[in-house]
């Protein structure tokens, strides 16, 4: 297919090549400011870390080469200034190995997979690699943990850093023993003379050393085919802390003298505070009351006292008229925003769409819709803030600690250097915790109270005041020739987003538009972003076209698909599922769908069983074939794929935010249904390992094939075509 | 309002001063620093706050602390005995039955109680017993596998 580089659509890298641009050109990933310069000097590092070997990964290769020079043979430079833009570093000290990265652990298991990368290259026990993550004071700047970027970027960088450290340790031993470095081997935390009993532990080797190395981006690495630690399944490095309840999540943090915060929320979105009356509070409760513009909140000695104080506030609000979800889709279609540049419409066009559509043997026009849904991570937003003088420390759950530092500094009007944000491994996010609302609120209360304040959002707050996955309307028109070849494709997505919007099928004439609109609810990132919506529309529509062409849905896709990696996952999923062999039982249907996003290729087959009378739909089984380059940790990859598909069941079938008058009507788990044990079908995962392609992330893309595959299966079972996500919030009979 | 309440937690006795209507969850977390028990919803919908009271699984978010006075309370912190994990904890580790693991305490506590009442359950029985516990990360199949593993171990030993 042709690619016009001037068209800034989300996946305009050559499809199937595995390449993608470094920054997601995606409006719903919150964008970050420029990289900060990092001010630590060599001396500071060793003062802080102790003697040893320090290897830093420089973001800018040129600068790194200039500033470090080539390391002298047999040892490292002693005096080169460190580069300013660092992405990670590793320290081998007398007491162990520590790695520092701004990435954070949110359940995607990177604390383990990154430790694995380091262990592999460093030849060191994986369980002994200490990772310090997402601490704005101790780790290098990082834009954030999202967009499935950790595996393609940080994993590679840490492998390089660890490989360099290994070489330096070998060089140190060579000097010490006065033997040829070629004869030395690094094995399990020791350097040994190959074929002899002579060996020395890393810790002993680095005693009293202060060596630094700077690694640019392209050092040789162990090729995936020779991996011994990576590519294997390793259990979660700190698993024991989780099964014993010892791990401290953001909401579990405490400090002596800590107060509990509560925030006064407006009755509806957009309401402004007119006046507020705070009664006098019980002295024993130690209540602090803060009003600052539209912000009002309290802090007190116990959570119960804070809640009492909050309930005692008498506030008057000025409310704005708001639309409700029954008007949503008409609203989105009727409120296009025409802006210039990144905020405006994005369009890709090739061939003559109108002409080819009109001339096609068959044409089809359909509209698909996608509702607002909530991430609802099981741990809601939480923060603990502590001021000491003008210095602020905040422990909080976020995917972007550095961005939260900026947000908190701006909100509290102190310089960023005076704010430290720490991110204890948290109770998940799925794209929903890019922001720092809770951290800002806790910081504001803590300053007024002159004491540390902890704030944990209630489930209802999380459902109401966090942001949502954008709703959208998608119009598609397609034309096919009698032989089943696609002739024209006309596709417009209103509001939901541009991720995964481009078609990977061969179509000579295409017009693909992302049209931003005004929107009623706060919206932001979500696992896989709009790729879920765009795959739902595209792959449902492809199914409709296949039926219109009287062709098997898989055969129809393959006829219009050249991309080898996608063909391979379609073939693998179909084979495992028995697409061409088995026929569905009465009341059952088969559906297939697939796609490409963020370096990953997925194909999903679903068997749905429908009870005609009750309309009850059961997903009988799912097969997912996935390929994202070389596999780093197969067990963890499967865990991510299965998890994404189970989460996807909710958005596909029943998850939906209901709202009216600026209020969320189902801000509770009792009213917002999420997938539970009994919703889970058998899920078979087929992994394709491409050792010749660098690994891409896998936390997101496996979700995109599920919804259209379910819809296509329901259609085959019942003849009913479902074009709205969620498809059956109230059962099939009322869909 | 505050009363002095005696709680038997994980084999020890704790005396707390609290409103007896306060949730057991808040007392465990805020007063006794037993933060392994989690808040997920506050309305008995997610199971993250599950503890055992006299061996029965209870949602501590809706349990007034006063009603737990004098009973045997077991939290996730109390399962490990003399450095040895409970078979259900072991099984969760072996099966990697967690991603963010925020649901894990509640899952394990519910499973421990369930296996006592049904030592060799089928997959369907497990799913049914665990239906009230949410794992937003979708690790359900691994949790089922872990509970099955623990149950087999239980019958073997
Ligand atoms: S917090 Fe108690 S059941 Fe959810
Ligand atoms: S592992 Fe994250 S909620 Fe269960």
XYZ file of N, CA and C in Angstrom, chain A residues 216-404:
567
model
N 26.235 4.554 24.420
C 25.346 5.086 23.403
C 24.340 4.014 22.997
N 23.529 4.331 22.025
C 22.374 3.459 21.792
C 22.630 2.178 20.997
N 23.811 1.946 20.426
C 23.879 0.829 19.472
C 25.001 -0.171 19.724
N 25.206 -0.556 20.963
C 26.219 -1.580 21.234
C 25.741 -2.963 20.805
N 26.666 -3.852 20.512
C 26.237 -5.204 20.143
C 25.601 -5.907 21.334
N 24.646 -6.722 21.040
C 23.911 -7.409 22.100
C 23.895 -8.889 21.812
N 23.514 -9.628 22.834
C 23.311 -11.055 22.603
C 22.079 -11.218 21.713
N 22.220 -11.870 20.561
C 21.040 -12.005 19.694
C 19.971 -12.871 20.356
N 18.681 -12.563 20.106
C 17.597 -13.298 20.765
C 17.759 -14.810 20.690
N 18.321 -15.304 19.592
C 18.432 -16.760 19.459
C 19.337 -17.360 20.536
N 20.234 -16.535 21.115
C 21.144 -17.062 22.142
C 20.769 -16.674 23.561
N 19.582 -16.083 23.719
C 19.169 -15.703 25.074
C 19.079 -16.924 25.956
N 19.501 -16.763 27.212
C 19.289 -17.873 28.137
C 18.339 -17.495 29.273
N 18.343 -16.239 29.667
C 17.410 -15.816 30.722
C 16.189 -15.181 30.087
N 16.421 -14.228 29.180
C 15.291 -13.660 28.471
C 14.741 -14.728 27.561
N 13.463 -14.591 27.200
C 12.850 -15.602 26.368
C 12.367 -16.766 27.217
N 12.631 -16.718 28.512
C 12.140 -17.771 29.408
C 11.147 -17.176 30.392
N 10.355 -18.033 30.954
C 9.397 -17.562 31.943
C 10.041 -17.542 33.314
N 10.012 -16.398 33.943
C 10.591 -16.245 35.279
C 9.460 -15.722 36.155
N 9.337 -16.250 37.361
C 8.238 -15.756 38.195
C 8.500 -14.335 38.637
N 7.419 -13.674 38.981
C 7.460 -12.294 39.459
C 8.528 -12.186 40.544
N 9.458 -11.221 40.377
C 10.609 -11.197 41.276
C 10.226 -10.971 42.742
N 9.186 -10.183 42.975
C 8.809 -9.919 44.364
C 7.440 -10.528 44.682
N 7.132 -11.622 44.014
C 5.814 -12.250 44.166
C 5.423 -12.525 45.608
N 6.397 -12.934 46.397
C 6.095 -13.275 47.776
C 5.496 -12.099 48.555
N 5.973 -10.893 48.260
C 5.433 -9.714 48.948
C 3.955 -9.490 48.623
N 3.540 -9.974 47.471
C 2.148 -9.763 47.090
C 1.234 -10.811 47.711
N 1.683 -12.054 47.767
C 0.797 -13.075 48.341
C 0.768 -13.032 49.864
N 1.666 -12.269 50.465
C 1.635 -12.152 51.925
C 1.068 -10.805 52.368
N 0.714 -9.943 51.408
C 0.148 -8.648 51.760
C 1.183 -7.636 52.223
N 2.455 -7.963 52.067
C 3.499 -7.054 52.563
C 3.726 -5.856 51.659
N 3.529 -6.058 50.375
C 3.828 -4.957 49.459
C 2.989 -3.723 49.795
N 3.631 -2.580 49.791
C 2.903 -1.339 50.085
C 2.568 -0.604 48.795
N 1.318 -0.627 48.438
C 0.832 0.120 47.276
C 0.759 1.602 47.637
N 0.527 2.463 46.662
C 0.383 3.885 47.000
C -0.648 4.121 48.113
N -1.773 3.413 48.052
C -2.811 3.645 49.059
C -2.431 3.071 50.427
N -1.348 2.321 50.494
C -0.918 1.736 51.777
C 0.175 2.543 52.464
N 0.603 3.626 51.854
C 1.704 4.401 52.425
C 1.228 5.130 53.684
N 2.122 5.233 54.655
C 1.778 5.981 55.874
C 2.992 6.779 56.338
N 2.728 7.794 57.129
C 3.789 8.565 57.772
C 3.305 8.905 59.180
N 4.232 9.056 60.102
C 3.818 9.460 61.455
C 3.114 10.818 61.418
N 2.043 10.944 62.181
C 1.337 12.227 62.258
C 0.481 12.523 61.043
N 0.281 11.500 60.223
C -0.440 11.675 58.966
C -1.930 11.951 59.189
N -2.488 12.859 58.400
C -3.927 13.116 58.428
C -4.569 12.490 57.187
N -5.883 12.387 57.214
C -6.630 11.825 56.085
C -7.400 12.937 55.381
N -7.302 12.973 54.084
C -7.950 14.027 53.325
C -9.256 13.585 52.692
N -10.127 14.570 52.440
C -11.357 14.350 51.667
C -11.593 15.609 50.851
N -12.068 15.436 49.648
C -12.269 16.579 48.764
C -13.766 16.786 48.543
N -14.180 18.029 48.560
C -15.580 18.343 48.259
C -15.752 18.335 46.741
N -16.583 17.435 46.239
C -16.779 17.331 44.790
C -18.015 18.101 44.374
N -17.947 18.714 43.199
C -19.128 19.412 42.689
C -20.257 18.413 42.450
N -21.500 18.881 42.478
C -22.625 17.970 42.248
C -22.670 17.487 40.799
N -22.072 18.250 39.880
C -22.097 17.846 38.474
C -20.872 18.416 37.782
N -20.555 17.848 36.610
C -19.398 18.332 35.859
C -19.586 19.801 35.495
N -18.529 20.559 35.624
C -18.580 21.952 35.193
C -19.209 22.905 36.197
N -19.688 22.402 37.330
C -20.302 23.283 38.330
C -19.226 24.150 38.991
N -19.565 25.377 39.293
C -18.609 26.252 39.970
C -19.102 26.559 41.387
N -18.139 26.761 42.266
C -18.457 26.964 43.679
C -18.853 28.424 43.908
N -20.054 28.626 44.415
C -20.534 29.990 44.674
C -20.132 30.416 46.078
N -20.455 29.584 47.043
C -20.114 29.924 48.422
C -20.019 28.657 49.242
N -19.342 28.781 50.343
C -19.209 27.595 51.195
C -19.133 28.026 52.645
N -19.755 27.221 53.479
C -19.826 27.496 54.897
C -19.200 26.354 55.664
N -18.128 26.619 56.379
C -17.535 25.558 57.190
C -17.909 25.797 58.639
N -18.617 24.864 59.273
C -18.962 25.029 60.691
C -17.701 24.883 61.541
N -17.820 25.108 62.816
C -16.651 24.851 63.657
C -16.586 23.356 63.934
N -15.380 22.822 63.830
C -15.231 21.368 63.929
C -14.818 20.964 65.332
N -15.090 19.698 65.646
C -14.681 19.089 66.901
C -13.156 19.196 67.029
N -12.697 19.764 68.106
C -11.249 19.980 68.285
C -10.444 18.692 68.188
N -10.993 17.632 68.781
C -10.272 16.354 68.823
C -10.021 15.807 67.423
N -10.879 16.196 66.479
C -10.733 15.670 65.123
C -9.577 16.322 64.364
N -9.075 17.441 64.903
C -7.922 18.083 64.283
C -8.182 18.388 62.804
N -9.289 19.069 62.524
C -9.704 19.278 61.130
C -9.066 20.520 60.530
N -8.541 20.364 59.340
C -8.099 21.505 58.543
C -9.068 21.658 57.377
N -9.541 22.862 57.151
C -10.437 23.107 56.019
C -9.736 24.041 55.046
N -9.778 23.696 53.761
C -9.126 24.522 52.744
C -10.127 24.891 51.669
N -10.176 26.188 51.332
C -10.857 26.563 50.104
C -9.888 27.398 49.283
N -9.758 27.033 48.029
C -8.844 27.731 47.142
C -9.516 27.740 45.775
N -10.191 28.840 45.426
C -10.959 28.861 44.184
C -12.090 27.854 44.260
N -12.204 26.994 43.226
C -13.249 25.970 43.236
C -12.859 24.737 44.035
N -11.619 24.740 44.536
C -11.153 23.598 45.321
C -11.558 23.774 46.774
N -12.156 22.733 47.343
C -12.444 22.751 48.774
C -12.230 21.354 49.319
N -11.603 21.270 50.467
C -11.345 19.956 51.040
C -11.024 20.059 52.511
N -10.950 18.898 53.145
C -10.641 18.851 54.568
C -9.588 17.787 54.829
N -8.876 17.956 55.930
C -7.978 16.907 56.399
C -8.246 16.745 57.881
N -8.218 15.498 58.360
C -8.505 15.240 59.775
C -7.755 14.009 60.237
N -7.804 13.800 61.556
C -6.970 12.763 62.167
C -7.332 11.348 61.719
N -8.599 11.126 61.419
C -8.997 9.800 60.939
C -9.853 9.984 59.694
N -10.006 8.899 58.959
C -10.823 9.003 57.764
C -12.280 9.295 58.128
N -12.717 8.713 59.215
C -14.096 8.945 59.648
C -14.305 10.420 60.003
N -13.342 10.997 60.697
C -13.464 12.416 61.064
C -13.438 13.290 59.818
N -12.609 12.919 58.845
C -12.549 13.698 57.607
C -13.885 13.624 56.877
N -14.477 12.432 56.857
C -15.775 12.273 56.198
C -16.855 13.084 56.905
N -16.840 13.053 58.253
C -17.804 13.866 59.025
C -17.647 15.345 58.686
N -16.404 15.792 58.655
C -16.141 17.205 58.373
C -16.629 17.572 56.973
N -16.367 16.680 56.021
C -16.790 16.927 54.643
C -18.307 17.059 54.570
N -18.989 16.151 55.253
C -20.449 16.176 55.212
C -21.033 17.404 55.894
N -20.250 18.011 56.779
C -20.740 19.189 57.493
C -20.594 20.471 56.673
N -19.841 20.408 55.576
C -19.662 21.614 54.758
C -20.963 21.929 54.023
N -21.300 23.226 54.013
C -22.502 23.621 53.272
C -22.062 24.461 52.087
N -22.234 23.892 50.898
C -21.737 24.575 49.698
C -22.876 24.886 48.752
N -22.724 26.012 48.052
C -23.675 26.378 46.994
C -22.936 26.309 45.671
N -23.542 25.655 44.702
C -22.874 25.469 43.413
C -23.718 26.082 42.294
N -23.018 26.508 41.284
C -23.683 26.978 40.079
C -23.515 25.899 39.015
N -24.610 25.237 38.645
C -24.498 24.113 37.715
C -24.775 24.534 36.275
N -24.157 23.791 35.356
C -24.309 24.063 33.920
C -25.190 22.988 33.287
N -25.941 23.375 32.265
C -26.687 22.331 31.545
C -25.722 21.365 30.857
N -26.065 20.086 30.858
C -25.169 19.063 30.294
C -25.990 18.073 29.477
N -25.358 17.468 28.495
C -26.074 16.453 27.719
C -26.025 15.126 28.455
N -26.861 14.197 28.038
C -26.843 12.864 28.652
C -26.461 11.833 27.601
N -26.236 10.584 28.037
C -25.712 9.639 27.064
C -26.703 9.259 25.974
N -27.985 9.558 26.165
C -28.891 9.271 25.057
C -28.678 10.249 23.890
N -28.094 11.414 24.173
C -27.837 12.379 23.077
C -26.411 12.253 22.543
N -25.638 11.346 23.136
C -24.188 11.382 22.933
C -23.761 11.325 21.474
N -24.253 10.344 20.732
C -23.688 10.138 19.399
C -24.106 11.252 18.431
N -25.342 11.728 18.584
C -25.762 12.862 17.755
C -24.913 14.082 18.090
N -24.614 14.231 19.360
C -23.793 15.357 19.797
C -22.407 15.298 19.163
N -21.783 14.128 19.212
C -20.436 14.004 18.660
C -20.434 14.300 17.158
N -21.447 13.798 16.452
C -21.472 14.033 15.006
C -21.762 15.481 14.676
N -22.463 16.141 15.559
C -22.865 17.515 15.275
C -21.923 18.574 15.819
N -20.835 18.169 16.436
C -19.968 19.156 17.088
C -18.501 19.018 16.699
N -18.259 18.887 15.395
C -16.875 18.786 14.937
C -16.096 20.024 15.338
N -14.842 19.805 15.682
C -13.964 20.920 15.999
C -12.977 21.060 14.854
N -12.951 22.231 14.251
C -11.986 22.433 13.185
C -10.860 23.298 13.699
N -9.750 22.663 13.939
C -8.582 23.397 14.426
C -7.408 23.079 13.530
N -6.397 23.919 13.633
C -5.196 23.687 12.814
C -4.247 22.735 13.544
N -3.428 22.043 12.778
C -2.342 21.260 13.361
C -2.825 20.030 14.097
N -2.108 19.717 15.147
C -2.312 18.461 15.850
C -3.714 18.339 16.436
N -4.289 19.467 16.833
C -5.605 19.413 17.461
C -6.723 19.232 16.452
N -6.398 19.393 15.177
C -7.452 19.361 14.169
C -7.658 17.988 13.575
N -8.462 17.950 12.489
C -8.729 16.686 11.820
C -7.442 16.148 11.209
N -7.346 14.838 11.155
C -6.224 14.197 10.468
C -6.814 13.374 9.343
N -6.149 13.439 8.183
C -6.755 12.820 7.014
C -5.697 12.120 6.194
N -6.049 10.952 5.706
C -5.173 10.233 4.785
C -6.011 9.929 3.558
N -5.498 10.265 2.376
C -6.311 10.008 1.193
C -5.431 9.574 0.046
N -5.882 8.571 -0.675
C -5.142 8.128 -1.853
C -6.144 7.604 -2.889
N -5.823 7.689 -4.169
C -6.722 7.237 -5.227
C -7.910 8.163 -5.377
N -8.989 7.662 -5.991
C -10.202 8.491 -6.144
C -11.354 7.761 -5.481
N -11.553 8.082 -4.242
C -12.490 7.333 -3.413
C -13.912 7.425 -3.945
N -14.393 8.640 -4.201
C -15.798 8.794 -4.585
C -16.095 8.064 -5.894
N -15.175 8.238 -6.823
C -15.360 7.605 -8.136
C -15.334 6.074 -8.006
N -14.350 5.557 -7.308
C -14.219 4.101 -7.204
C -15.329 3.484 -6.371
N -15.808 4.251 -5.428
C -16.928 3.755 -4.621
C -18.165 3.623 -5.505
N -18.415 4.668 -6.283
C -19.592 4.670 -7.156
C -19.480 3.572 -8.211
N -18.252 3.309 -8.662
C -18.070 2.340 -9.751
C -17.977 0.901 -9.253
N -17.895 0.702 -7.931
C -17.711 -0.654 -7.396
C -18.934 -1.522 -7.679
N -18.727 -2.840 -7.751
C -19.853 -3.742 -8.014
C -20.849 -3.752 -6.862
N -20.331 -3.602 -5.646
C -21.240 -3.515 -4.498
C -20.739 -2.437 -3.556
N -21.643 -1.687 -2.978
C -21.265 -0.698 -1.967
C -22.013 -0.989 -0.665
N -21.386 -0.584 0.396
C -22.013 -0.751 1.707
C -21.674 0.464 2.562
N -22.651 0.950 3.342
C -22.423 2.083 4.260
C -22.904 1.663 5.633
N -22.092 1.883 6.660
C -22.537 1.555 8.015
C -21.983 2.555 9.016
N -22.654 2.613 10.169
C -22.176 3.456 11.257
C -21.990 2.603 12.510
N -20.873 2.801 13.175
C -20.574 2.085 14.419
C -20.408 3.115 15.538
N -20.756 2.730 16.738
C -20.580 3.665 17.865
C -19.853 2.970 19.021
N -19.219 3.813 19.834
C -18.457 3.323 20.978
C -18.798 4.193 22.181
N -19.197 3.558 23.277
C -19.580 4.325 24.475
C -18.367 4.711 25.309
N -18.588 5.638 26.216
C -17.574 5.923 27.232
C -17.467 4.726 28.168
N -16.237 4.354 28.473
C -16.046 3.364 29.543
C -14.956 3.842 30.500
N -14.907 3.207 31.642
C -13.954 3.616 32.686
C -12.915 2.515 32.888
N -11.692 2.912 33.185
C -10.635 1.927 33.418
C -10.920 1.105 34.677
N -11.396 1.813 35.690
C -11.698 1.175 36.975
C -10.602 0.252 37.478
N -9.363 0.731 37.571
C -8.331 -0.106 38.186
C -8.760 -0.411 39.613
N -8.420 -1.612 40.103
C -8.959 -1.998 41.409
C -8.430 -1.094 42.519
N -7.207 -0.598 42.376
C -6.742 0.409 43.327
C -7.085 1.786 42.768
N -7.925 2.531 43.462
C -8.247 3.871 42.965
C -7.053 4.814 43.154
N -7.191 6.028 42.666
C -6.120 7.007 42.834
C -5.809 7.208 44.317
N -4.536 7.348 44.618
C -4.130 7.528 46.005
C -2.859 8.352 46.041
N -2.715 9.167 47.080
C -1.483 9.946 47.236
C -1.258 10.251 48.707
N 0.015 10.303 49.055
C 0.414 10.766 50.378
C 1.418 11.889 50.158
N 1.105 13.069 50.698
C 1.964 14.234 50.460
C 2.543 14.736 51.765
N 3.811 15.131 51.711
C 4.488 15.640 52.905
C 5.344 16.845 52.526
N 5.124 17.928 53.242
C 5.976 19.110 53.051
C 7.021 19.121 54.145
N 8.249 19.473 53.749
C 9.170 19.830 54.810
C 9.803 21.128 54.348
N 9.370 22.211 54.986
C 9.704 23.548 54.499
C 9.080 23.729 53.126
N 9.881 24.066 52.148
C 9.373 24.255 50.794
C 9.521 23.019 49.926
N 10.017 21.954 50.543
C 10.226 20.731 49.781
C 9.006 19.829 49.933
N 8.535 19.317 48.814
C 7.341 18.480 48.826
C 7.688 17.079 48.331
N 7.260 16.081 49.086
C 7.411 14.691 48.636
C 6.017 14.086 48.502
N 5.763 13.441 47.366
C 4.461 12.810 47.154
C 4.647 11.370 46.688
N 4.022 10.458 47.401
C 3.943 9.068 46.954
C 2.587 8.927 46.269
N 2.582 8.495 45.033
C 1.289 8.409 44.365
C 1.299 7.376 43.253
N 0.122 6.882 42.921
C -0.010 5.897 41.849
C -0.217 6.594 40.525
N 0.771 6.513 39.643
C 0.644 7.165 38.345
C 1.521 6.464 37.327
N 1.135 6.563 36.072
C 1.986 6.028 35.012
C 3.053 7.031 34.605
N 2.963 8.257 35.115
C 3.878 9.298 34.673
C 4.383 10.149 35.834
N 5.252 9.606 36.687
C 5.713 10.359 37.860
C 6.327 11.710 37.519
N 7.057 11.788 36.418
C 7.702 13.067 36.091
C 6.679 14.112 35.649
N 5.672 13.680 34.927
C 4.626 14.617 34.539
C 3.819 15.052 35.760
N 3.640 14.136 36.690
C 2.913 14.489 37.912
C 3.734 15.496 38.718
